[in-house]
Coordinates of C-alpha atoms (C1' of nucleotides) in Angstrom, one line a residue:
Chain A
M1 CA -24.0 -4.5 -30.8
S2 CA -22.4 -2.1 -29.2
H3 CA -25.2 0.9 -30.3
T4 CA -23.7 3.5 -30.9
L5 CA -24.0 5.8 -27.4
G6 CA -25.5 9.0 -28.0
L7 CA -23.0 12.1 -27.6
R8 CA -24.6 12.3 -24.0
Q9 CA -23.2 8.9 -23.1
A10 CA -19.9 9.3 -24.8
Q11 CA -18.8 12.7 -22.9
K12 CA -19.8 11.3 -19.3
Q13 CA -17.4 8.2 -20.4
K14 CA -14.7 10.3 -21.2
T15 CA -14.9 12.3 -18.4
R16 CA -15.1 9.0 -16.3
Q17 CA -12.0 7.6 -18.6
A18 CA -10.4 10.9 -18.0
L19 CA -10.8 10.5 -14.2
L20 CA -9.2 7.1 -14.0
D21 CA -6.0 8.4 -15.6
A22 CA -5.6 11.3 -13.6
A23 CA -6.3 9.1 -10.5
L24 CA -3.7 6.7 -11.8
G25 CA -1.1 9.4 -12.5
L26 CA -1.5 10.6 -8.8
L27 CA -1.4 7.3 -7.6
E28 CA 2.5 6.6 -8.7
E29 CA 3.6 8.6 -5.5
Q30 CA 0.8 7.9 -2.5
S31 CA -1.7 5.5 -2.0
L32 CA -5.3 4.8 -2.8
S33 CA -6.3 5.5 0.7
S34 CA -4.9 9.0 0.5
L35 CA -5.9 9.9 -2.6
G36 CA -8.6 12.5 -2.5
L37 CA -11.7 12.7 -4.6
R38 CA -11.0 16.8 -4.5
E39 CA -7.5 15.8 -6.0
V40 CA -8.6 14.0 -8.7
T41 CA -11.1 16.3 -9.9
R42 CA -8.6 19.2 -9.6
A43 CA -6.2 17.1 -12.3
V44 CA -9.3 16.6 -14.7
G45 CA -10.5 20.1 -14.3
I46 CA -14.3 19.8 -13.6
A47 CA -15.7 20.4 -10.1
P48 CA -15.4 18.1 -7.1
T49 CA -19.0 17.7 -7.0
A50 CA -19.3 16.3 -10.8
F51 CA -16.9 13.5 -8.9
Y52 CA -20.5 11.8 -7.6
R53 CA -22.0 11.6 -11.4
H54 CA -19.3 9.0 -12.0
F55 CA -18.1 7.4 -8.3
R56 CA -19.4 7.0 -5.1
S57 CA -16.4 7.2 -3.1
T58 CA -12.0 6.5 -4.3
A59 CA -12.8 3.3 -3.0
D60 CA -15.6 2.8 -5.3
L61 CA -12.8 4.3 -8.6
G62 CA -10.2 1.8 -7.1
T63 CA -12.0 -1.1 -7.8
A64 CA -12.9 0.2 -11.2
L65 CA -9.2 0.7 -11.8
V66 CA -8.8 -3.1 -10.5
E67 CA -11.0 -3.9 -13.4
E68 CA -9.4 -1.9 -16.1
A69 CA -5.7 -3.1 -14.9
L70 CA -6.5 -6.5 -14.8
G71 CA -9.4 -7.5 -16.5
S72 CA -8.1 -7.4 -20.2
L73 CA -5.1 -9.5 -19.1
H74 CA -6.4 -12.8 -18.7
P75 CA -6.2 -14.0 -22.9
M76 CA -2.7 -13.1 -22.5
I77 CA -2.0 -14.9 -19.5
R78 CA -3.6 -18.2 -21.0
T79 CA -1.7 -17.8 -24.6
T80 CA 1.7 -17.4 -22.2
V81 CA 1.3 -20.4 -20.5
S82 CA -0.1 -22.5 -23.2
T83 CA 2.0 -21.4 -26.3
A84 CA 3.7 -25.0 -27.3
D85 CA 7.3 -23.6 -27.6
D86 CA 10.5 -25.4 -26.7
H87 CA 10.4 -25.5 -22.9
G88 CA 13.4 -23.3 -22.0
Q89 CA 12.1 -20.9 -25.0
R90 CA 8.9 -20.4 -23.4
I91 CA 10.3 -19.4 -20.0
K92 CA 12.0 -17.0 -21.8
R93 CA 9.2 -15.7 -23.9
A94 CA 6.9 -15.5 -20.9
I95 CA 9.7 -13.3 -19.2
E96 CA 9.7 -10.9 -22.0
L97 CA 6.2 -10.6 -22.3
I98 CA 5.4 -10.3 -18.7
A99 CA 8.4 -6.6 -19.5
G100 CA 6.9 -5.6 -22.4
H101 CA 3.8 -5.5 -20.5
V102 CA 5.4 -3.6 -17.4
D103 CA 6.7 -1.0 -19.8
A104 CA 3.4 -0.4 -21.8
Y105 CA 1.4 0.2 -18.3
P106 CA 3.7 0.7 -15.7
A107 CA 0.7 2.8 -13.9
H108 CA -1.4 -0.1 -13.6
V109 CA 1.6 -2.5 -12.8
R110 CA 2.1 -0.3 -9.8
F111 CA -1.6 0.3 -8.8
I112 CA -2.4 -3.7 -8.6
A113 CA 1.2 -4.2 -6.7
R114 CA 0.7 -1.4 -4.1
E115 CA -3.2 -1.8 -3.8
R116 CA -3.1 -5.6 -3.7
H117 CA -2.3 -5.7 0.2
G118 CA -3.1 -2.1 0.5
G119 CA -5.1 -0.3 2.6
V120 CA -8.5 -0.4 1.0
Q121 CA -10.5 -3.5 1.8
P122 CA -13.2 -3.7 -1.1
V123 CA -10.1 -2.8 -3.6
R124 CA -7.8 -5.5 -1.9
E125 CA -10.7 -8.1 -2.6
A126 CA -11.3 -7.0 -6.2
I127 CA -8.0 -7.7 -6.5
R128 CA -7.8 -10.5 -5.0
E129 CA -10.8 -12.2 -6.9
Q130 CA -9.3 -11.7 -10.2
L131 CA -5.6 -13.2 -8.9
A132 CA -8.1 -15.9 -8.0
R133 CA -9.3 -16.4 -11.9
F134 CA -5.7 -16.2 -13.0
G135 CA -5.1 -19.3 -10.8
Q136 CA -7.6 -21.4 -12.2
E137 CA -6.9 -20.1 -15.8
V138 CA -3.2 -21.3 -15.3
R139 CA -4.4 -24.3 -13.7
D140 CA -6.3 -24.9 -16.5
E141 CA -3.7 -24.5 -19.1
L142 CA -1.7 -26.3 -17.0
A143 CA -3.7 -29.6 -16.9
K144 CA -3.6 -30.0 -20.8
D145 CA 0.2 -29.8 -20.7
P146 CA 1.3 -34.0 -20.6
V147 CA 3.6 -33.2 -17.6
S148 CA 0.4 -32.8 -15.6
G149 CA -0.1 -36.4 -15.9
G150 CA -1.2 -38.2 -12.3
W151 CA -1.4 -34.6 -10.9
S152 CA -4.0 -33.3 -8.1
E153 CA -6.4 -30.7 -9.1
D154 CA -5.1 -29.1 -5.2
D155 CA -1.4 -29.8 -7.0
L156 CA -2.2 -28.1 -10.1
L157 CA -3.7 -25.1 -8.9
M158 CA -1.2 -24.7 -5.6
L159 CA 1.4 -24.8 -8.6
A160 CA -0.4 -22.7 -10.7
N161 CA -0.8 -19.7 -7.6
L162 CA 2.3 -20.4 -7.4
Y163 CA 3.4 -19.0 -10.6
V164 CA 0.7 -16.4 -10.6
D165 CA 2.4 -14.7 -7.6
Q166 CA 6.4 -15.3 -9.0
M167 CA 4.7 -13.1 -12.1
L168 CA 3.9 -10.4 -10.0
I169 CA 7.1 -10.6 -8.1
T170 CA 8.8 -10.6 -11.3
A171 CA 6.8 -7.2 -12.6
S172 CA 7.4 -5.7 -9.6
L173 CA 10.8 -6.3 -9.8
F174 CA 10.8 -4.6 -13.8
L175 CA 9.0 -1.8 -12.1
E176 CA 11.9 -1.2 -10.1
A177 CA 14.2 -1.3 -12.5
L178 CA 12.3 1.1 -15.1
E179 CA 14.4 4.0 -14.7
A180 CA 17.6 1.5 -14.1
T181 CA 20.6 0.7 -16.4
P182 CA 20.2 -1.6 -19.5
E183 CA 22.6 -3.9 -17.3
E184 CA 20.7 -3.6 -14.2
R185 CA 17.2 -4.5 -16.5
D186 CA 19.1 -7.5 -17.9
R187 CA 20.1 -8.7 -14.8
V188 CA 16.5 -8.6 -13.0
C189 CA 15.8 -10.8 -16.2
Q190 CA 18.0 -12.9 -16.2
V191 CA 17.1 -13.7 -12.1
A192 CA 13.1 -13.9 -12.9
E193 CA 14.3 -16.3 -15.5
R194 CA 16.4 -18.8 -13.6
Q195 CA 13.3 -18.4 -10.6
M196 CA 10.8 -19.9 -13.0
R197 CA 13.0 -22.2 -14.6
L198 CA 13.8 -23.7 -10.8
I199 CA 10.2 -23.7 -10.4
S200 CA 9.6 -25.1 -13.6
I201 CA 12.2 -28.3 -12.6
G202 CA 10.6 -28.7 -9.3
R203 CA 7.2 -29.6 -11.3
Q204 CA 9.0 -31.8 -13.4
H205 CA 10.1 -33.9 -10.5
W206 CA 7.1 -33.1 -8.0
L207 CA 5.7 -36.5 -8.7
D208 CA 9.2 -38.5 -8.2
Chain B
M1 CA 26.9 -1.7 28.8
S2 CA 23.1 0.1 28.8
H3 CA 23.9 3.3 31.2
T4 CA 20.2 2.9 33.1
L5 CA 19.1 6.0 31.1
G6 CA 17.8 8.9 33.2
L7 CA 13.7 9.6 34.4
R8 CA 14.0 12.0 31.2
Q9 CA 15.2 9.6 28.3
A10 CA 13.0 6.7 30.3
Q11 CA 10.0 9.2 29.6
K12 CA 10.7 10.0 26.1
Q13 CA 11.2 6.6 25.2
K14 CA 7.9 5.0 26.7
T15 CA 6.0 7.8 24.5
R16 CA 8.1 7.1 21.2
Q17 CA 7.0 3.7 21.9
A18 CA 3.5 4.8 22.4
L19 CA 3.5 6.6 19.3
L20 CA 4.7 3.6 17.1
D21 CA 2.3 1.0 18.7
A22 CA -0.6 3.7 17.8
A23 CA 0.4 4.2 14.3
L24 CA 0.5 0.8 14.1
G25 CA -2.9 0.1 15.2
L26 CA -4.0 3.5 12.9
L27 CA -2.4 1.1 10.1
E28 CA -4.8 -2.0 10.3
E29 CA -7.3 -0.1 7.9
Q30 CA -5.4 2.4 6.5
S31 CA -2.1 3.2 4.5
L32 CA 1.1 5.1 6.1
S33 CA 0.7 7.7 2.9
S34 CA -2.7 8.1 4.6
L35 CA -1.8 8.4 8.1
G36 CA -1.9 11.7 9.8
L37 CA 0.7 13.3 12.3
R38 CA -2.8 14.5 14.4
E39 CA -4.2 11.3 14.2
V40 CA -1.1 9.1 16.0
T41 CA -0.8 12.0 18.7
R42 CA -4.9 12.1 19.1
A43 CA -4.3 8.2 19.8
V44 CA -1.7 8.5 22.1
G45 CA -3.0 11.5 23.8
I46 CA -0.2 14.3 23.3
A47 CA -0.3 17.3 21.7
P48 CA 0.1 17.2 18.0
T49 CA 3.3 19.3 18.0
A50 CA 5.1 16.7 20.7
F51 CA 5.2 14.9 17.6
Y52 CA 8.4 16.3 15.8
R53 CA 10.1 15.4 19.4
H54 CA 10.4 12.0 18.3
F55 CA 10.3 12.0 14.3
R56 CA 10.0 14.5 11.6
S57 CA 7.6 13.1 9.7
T58 CA 5.0 10.3 9.4
A59 CA 7.5 8.9 6.9
D60 CA 10.3 9.1 9.1
L61 CA 7.9 7.0 11.6
G62 CA 7.3 4.7 9.2
T63 CA 11.4 3.6 8.7
A64 CA 11.4 3.2 12.2
L65 CA 8.6 1.1 11.9
V66 CA 10.7 -1.0 9.4
E67 CA 13.5 -1.3 11.9
E68 CA 10.9 -2.4 14.5
A69 CA 9.3 -5.2 12.0
L70 CA 12.1 -6.6 10.8
G71 CA 15.5 -5.5 12.6
S72 CA 14.7 -8.2 15.2
L73 CA 13.7 -11.2 12.8
H74 CA 17.3 -11.8 11.8
P75 CA 18.2 -14.8 14.5
M76 CA 15.1 -16.6 13.9
I77 CA 15.8 -16.8 10.1
R78 CA 19.1 -17.7 9.8
T79 CA 18.3 -20.4 12.5
T80 CA 15.0 -21.3 10.7
V81 CA 17.2 -22.1 7.6
S82 CA 20.3 -24.1 9.4
T83 CA 18.3 -26.1 11.2
A84 CA 19.9 -29.8 10.2
D85 CA 16.1 -31.8 10.6
D86 CA 14.9 -34.7 8.4
H87 CA 14.5 -32.4 5.0
G88 CA 9.9 -32.7 5.3
Q89 CA 10.0 -31.7 8.7
R90 CA 12.5 -28.8 8.2
I91 CA 9.5 -27.3 5.6
K92 CA 7.1 -27.7 8.4
R93 CA 9.0 -26.4 10.8
A94 CA 9.6 -23.0 9.1
I95 CA 6.1 -22.8 7.8
E96 CA 5.2 -23.2 11.9
L97 CA 7.4 -20.3 12.8
I98 CA 5.9 -18.6 9.9
A99 CA 2.5 -18.9 11.5
G100 CA 3.6 -18.2 14.9
H101 CA 5.1 -14.9 14.2
V102 CA 1.6 -13.8 12.0
D103 CA -0.1 -15.0 15.3
A104 CA 2.4 -13.0 17.2
Y105 CA 3.1 -9.7 15.3
P106 CA 0.1 -9.7 13.3
A107 CA 0.3 -5.4 12.7
H108 CA 4.4 -5.5 12.0
V109 CA 3.4 -8.3 8.9
R110 CA 0.4 -6.1 7.7
F111 CA 2.9 -3.2 7.8
I112 CA 5.7 -4.7 5.7
A113 CA 3.3 -6.4 3.4
R114 CA 1.6 -3.2 3.0
E115 CA 4.3 -1.3 2.5
R116 CA 6.6 -3.4 0.6
H117 CA 5.0 -1.2 -2.4
G118 CA 3.3 1.6 -0.7
G119 CA 3.6 4.9 -1.6
V120 CA 6.2 6.2 0.7
Q121 CA 9.6 5.8 -1.4
P122 CA 12.0 5.8 1.7
V123 CA 9.8 3.3 3.6
R124 CA 10.2 0.6 0.4
E125 CA 13.7 1.6 0.4
A126 CA 14.5 0.8 4.1
I127 CA 12.0 -2.5 3.4
R128 CA 14.1 -3.7 0.3
E129 CA 17.1 -3.1 2.3
Q130 CA 16.0 -5.4 5.2
L131 CA 14.9 -7.8 2.7
A132 CA 18.1 -8.2 0.6
R133 CA 19.9 -8.7 3.8
F134 CA 17.8 -11.1 5.0
G135 CA 18.2 -12.8 0.8
Q136 CA 22.2 -12.5 1.7
E137 CA 21.8 -14.5 5.3
V138 CA 19.7 -17.1 3.9
R139 CA 22.3 -17.6 0.8
D140 CA 25.1 -18.1 3.6
E141 CA 22.9 -20.5 5.2
L142 CA 22.3 -22.3 1.6
A143 CA 25.6 -22.5 1.1
K144 CA 26.9 -24.5 4.0
D145 CA 24.5 -27.1 2.9
P146 CA 26.1 -30.1 1.2
V147 CA 22.8 -29.9 -1.5
S148 CA 24.5 -26.6 -2.8
G149 CA 27.8 -28.1 -3.6
G150 CA 28.6 -26.7 -7.2
W151 CA 26.3 -24.0 -7.4
S152 CA 27.3 -20.7 -8.8
E153 CA 27.3 -17.5 -6.0
D154 CA 24.6 -16.1 -8.3
D155 CA 22.6 -19.1 -8.3
L156 CA 22.5 -19.3 -4.5
L157 CA 21.2 -15.6 -3.8
M158 CA 18.8 -16.3 -6.5
L159 CA 17.5 -19.0 -4.2
A160 CA 17.6 -17.1 -1.3
N161 CA 15.2 -14.9 -2.9
L162 CA 13.7 -17.1 -3.8
Y163 CA 13.0 -18.6 -0.4
V164 CA 12.5 -14.9 1.3
D165 CA 9.8 -14.2 -1.6
Q166 CA 8.0 -16.9 -0.7
M167 CA 8.1 -16.7 3.6
L168 CA 6.4 -13.0 2.6
I169 CA 3.9 -14.6 0.7
T170 CA 2.8 -16.8 3.1
A171 CA 2.7 -14.4 5.9
S172 CA 0.4 -12.4 4.2
L173 CA -2.1 -15.8 3.1
F174 CA -1.6 -16.9 7.0
L175 CA -2.6 -12.8 7.9
E176 CA -5.7 -13.1 6.0
A177 CA -6.5 -16.1 7.8
L178 CA -5.8 -14.9 10.6
E179 CA -9.7 -14.8 11.4
A180 CA -10.9 -17.8 9.4
T181 CA -12.0 -20.9 10.4
P182 CA -9.2 -23.5 11.5
E183 CA -10.0 -25.4 8.5
E184 CA -9.0 -22.0 6.1
R185 CA -5.7 -22.0 8.3
D186 CA -5.1 -25.5 7.9
R187 CA -5.9 -25.1 4.1
V188 CA -3.0 -22.3 3.7
C189 CA -0.9 -24.1 5.6
Q190 CA -0.7 -27.2 3.5
V191 CA -0.9 -25.0 0.2
A192 CA 2.4 -23.2 1.3
E193 CA 3.9 -26.4 2.4
R194 CA 3.9 -28.0 -1.0
Q195 CA 4.8 -25.1 -2.9
M196 CA 8.3 -24.9 -0.3
R197 CA 8.4 -28.6 -1.0
L198 CA 8.1 -28.0 -4.9
I199 CA 10.9 -25.1 -4.3
S200 CA 12.9 -27.6 -2.6
I201 CA 12.8 -30.1 -5.5
G202 CA 13.6 -27.7 -8.0
R203 CA 16.7 -26.8 -6.0
Q204 CA 17.9 -30.5 -5.6
H205 CA 17.6 -31.4 -9.3
W206 CA 18.7 -28.1 -10.1
L207 CA 22.3 -29.7 -11.5
D208 CA 20.8 -31.9 -13.5
Chain C
dA1 C1' -41.8 22.5 -30.5
dA2 C1' -42.2 21.1 -25.6
dT3 C1' -40.4 18.6 -22.1
dC4 C1' -37.7 15.7 -19.6
dA5 C1' -33.4 14.1 -17.8
dC6 C1' -28.7 14.9 -16.2
dA7 C1' -23.3 16.1 -16.5
dG8 C1' -21.8 19.4 -14.1
dA9 C1' -20.9 24.1 -11.9
dG10 C1' -21.4 26.9 -8.2
dA11 C1' -21.5 28.1 -2.9
dA12 C1' -21.4 26.8 1.7
dC13 C1' -20.5 23.5 5.7
dA14 C1' -18.2 22.1 9.7
dG15 C1' -14.0 19.5 10.2
dT16 C1' -10.0 18.1 9.2
dT17 C1' -4.4 18.8 8.3
dG18 C1' 0.9 20.1 8.6
dT19 C1' 3.7 23.4 10.9
dT20 C1' 5.4 28.4 12.9
dA21 C1' 5.9 30.1 17.4
dA22 C1' 6.1 31.7 22.5
dC23 C1' 5.3 29.1 26.3
dT24 C1' 5.5 26.2 31.3
dG25 C1' 7.6 22.7 34.4
dG26 C1' 9.9 19.1 36.0
dA27 C1' 14.3 16.3 35.3
dT28 C1' 19.4 17.1 35.3
dG29 C1' 24.3 18.6 35.9
dA30 C1' 27.7 22.1 38.2
Chain D
dT1 C1' 21.2 25.5 45.0
dC2 C1' 20.6 27.1 40.9
dA3 C1' 21.1 27.6 35.9
dT4 C1' 20.0 24.9 31.9
dC5 C1' 17.8 21.8 29.0
dC6 C1' 13.8 19.9 26.8
dA7 C1' 9.5 16.8 26.3
dG8 C1' 5.3 18.3 25.9
dT9 C1' 1.5 22.3 26.2
dT10 C1' -1.3 25.8 24.0
dA11 C1' -2.9 28.9 20.0
dA12 C1' -3.0 30.3 15.9
dC13 C1' -2.1 30.1 10.6
dA14 C1' -3.6 29.6 6.0
dA15 C1' -5.3 25.2 3.5
dC16 C1' -7.3 21.4 2.6
dT17 C1' -11.3 17.7 2.8
dG18 C1' -15.7 15.0 1.5
dT19 C1' -20.5 16.4 1.6
dT20 C1' -25.0 19.2 0.5
dC21 C1' -28.1 21.5 -1.7
dT22 C1' -29.2 24.6 -5.4
dC23 C1' -28.8 25.9 -9.9
dT24 C1' -27.8 25.8 -14.8
dG25 C1' -27.6 24.2 -20.1
dT26 C1' -27.7 21.0 -22.9
dG27 C1' -28.7 16.3 -25.7
dA28 C1' -32.5 13.3 -25.4
dT29 C1' -37.8 11.7 -25.8
dT30 C1' -41.9 12.6 -26.8

DNA sequence: AATCACAGAGAACAGTTGTTAACTGGATGA
DNA sequence: TCATCCAGTTAACAACTGTTCTCTGTGATT
């Protein structure tokens, strides 16, 4: 597989990636709807017109960024939910995994948090779809757990989406605390852990 | 009180409000960081330079919008949490109140959801402050409830913020469903209600 | 070796932007 | 009544935007 693409296509993908990286950098202090095509090409060092060889518009570039930021995240989600640790430890692990991801890809996380409700409709739609997929995947994993005995499909999906949203909130809090003191980061960590635990307690008593 | 301001100041406040309204309208399909000063004045029908008589910049206008959108919401929050209904009815009431608010002020809700993680730092900060205030107020109300016996201050605030975030998520879902079918709106309503209920169940068993 | 495909360059387009400066005219207060 | 204030106007500025068309050089194909 992966037929070694010629020099031609390799270079194209290289500048395409450079455009994505440059855009992600510029988006740290603005939203996608104010991101200019010329601004991006200037940062990469190519002519403005070359942009069109890769994307129709900045909105198009935005949906590509959604793919890059969330597309590769699915395996991680599945394993996070399904690891059969001790119950308290599982939550701790999940929180640490989120914190690690924010540390590794802060610009990606910022982009998703910002554009989820942002001003560019196609991008909002793309994020919505990906998050819906996450919800379904988490539901599938939850269904395997003995705790889910007697739960309806609807309730499982309801809980899954609650978890997904909570993950995003937590990620966003870690992002804000990225340049804060270690004590502050610790506090965020503990609050997030307790919120997750409260939700899990609600889950365990749902059928009472 | 409210010393009847002269014709002069009355007119000024009128155009100021017109600027806020026009901006809110324009922000339905873009973010604040791409909102142009000229764009707003053109919509109002005044000269671009007149903008400076009211705001230093569009970011300044943004923080004023935060005040308008969230400032008047505090009494509603307090009464929502503190109404001593039956437990299941209380949640239903809260959801309906959120739905009603989204119906009445969709542009305000959209603005807050969009700019909470948006590209304009001072506006993010202003929203963060207001939401923190909401969190404290909800915590104060929760503290009065007998269910909160034995809870630490930290845990109460943790739960309060969980509720506030959940309110925002719910509001955002109602916003997306604004032009959808009544069946879809109903589904959103039911999911939101069950998520709130699950959190409340977690609350009741927190000290087990 | 000759041809084609195509990523990127360059120039030019009509519009747009934020900001400055100097101004007008009606409400305000003495 | 008269001087003052100040919300809003007009004109002009350099800088920027997305998009078009034409061109070039080089990797790919025959």
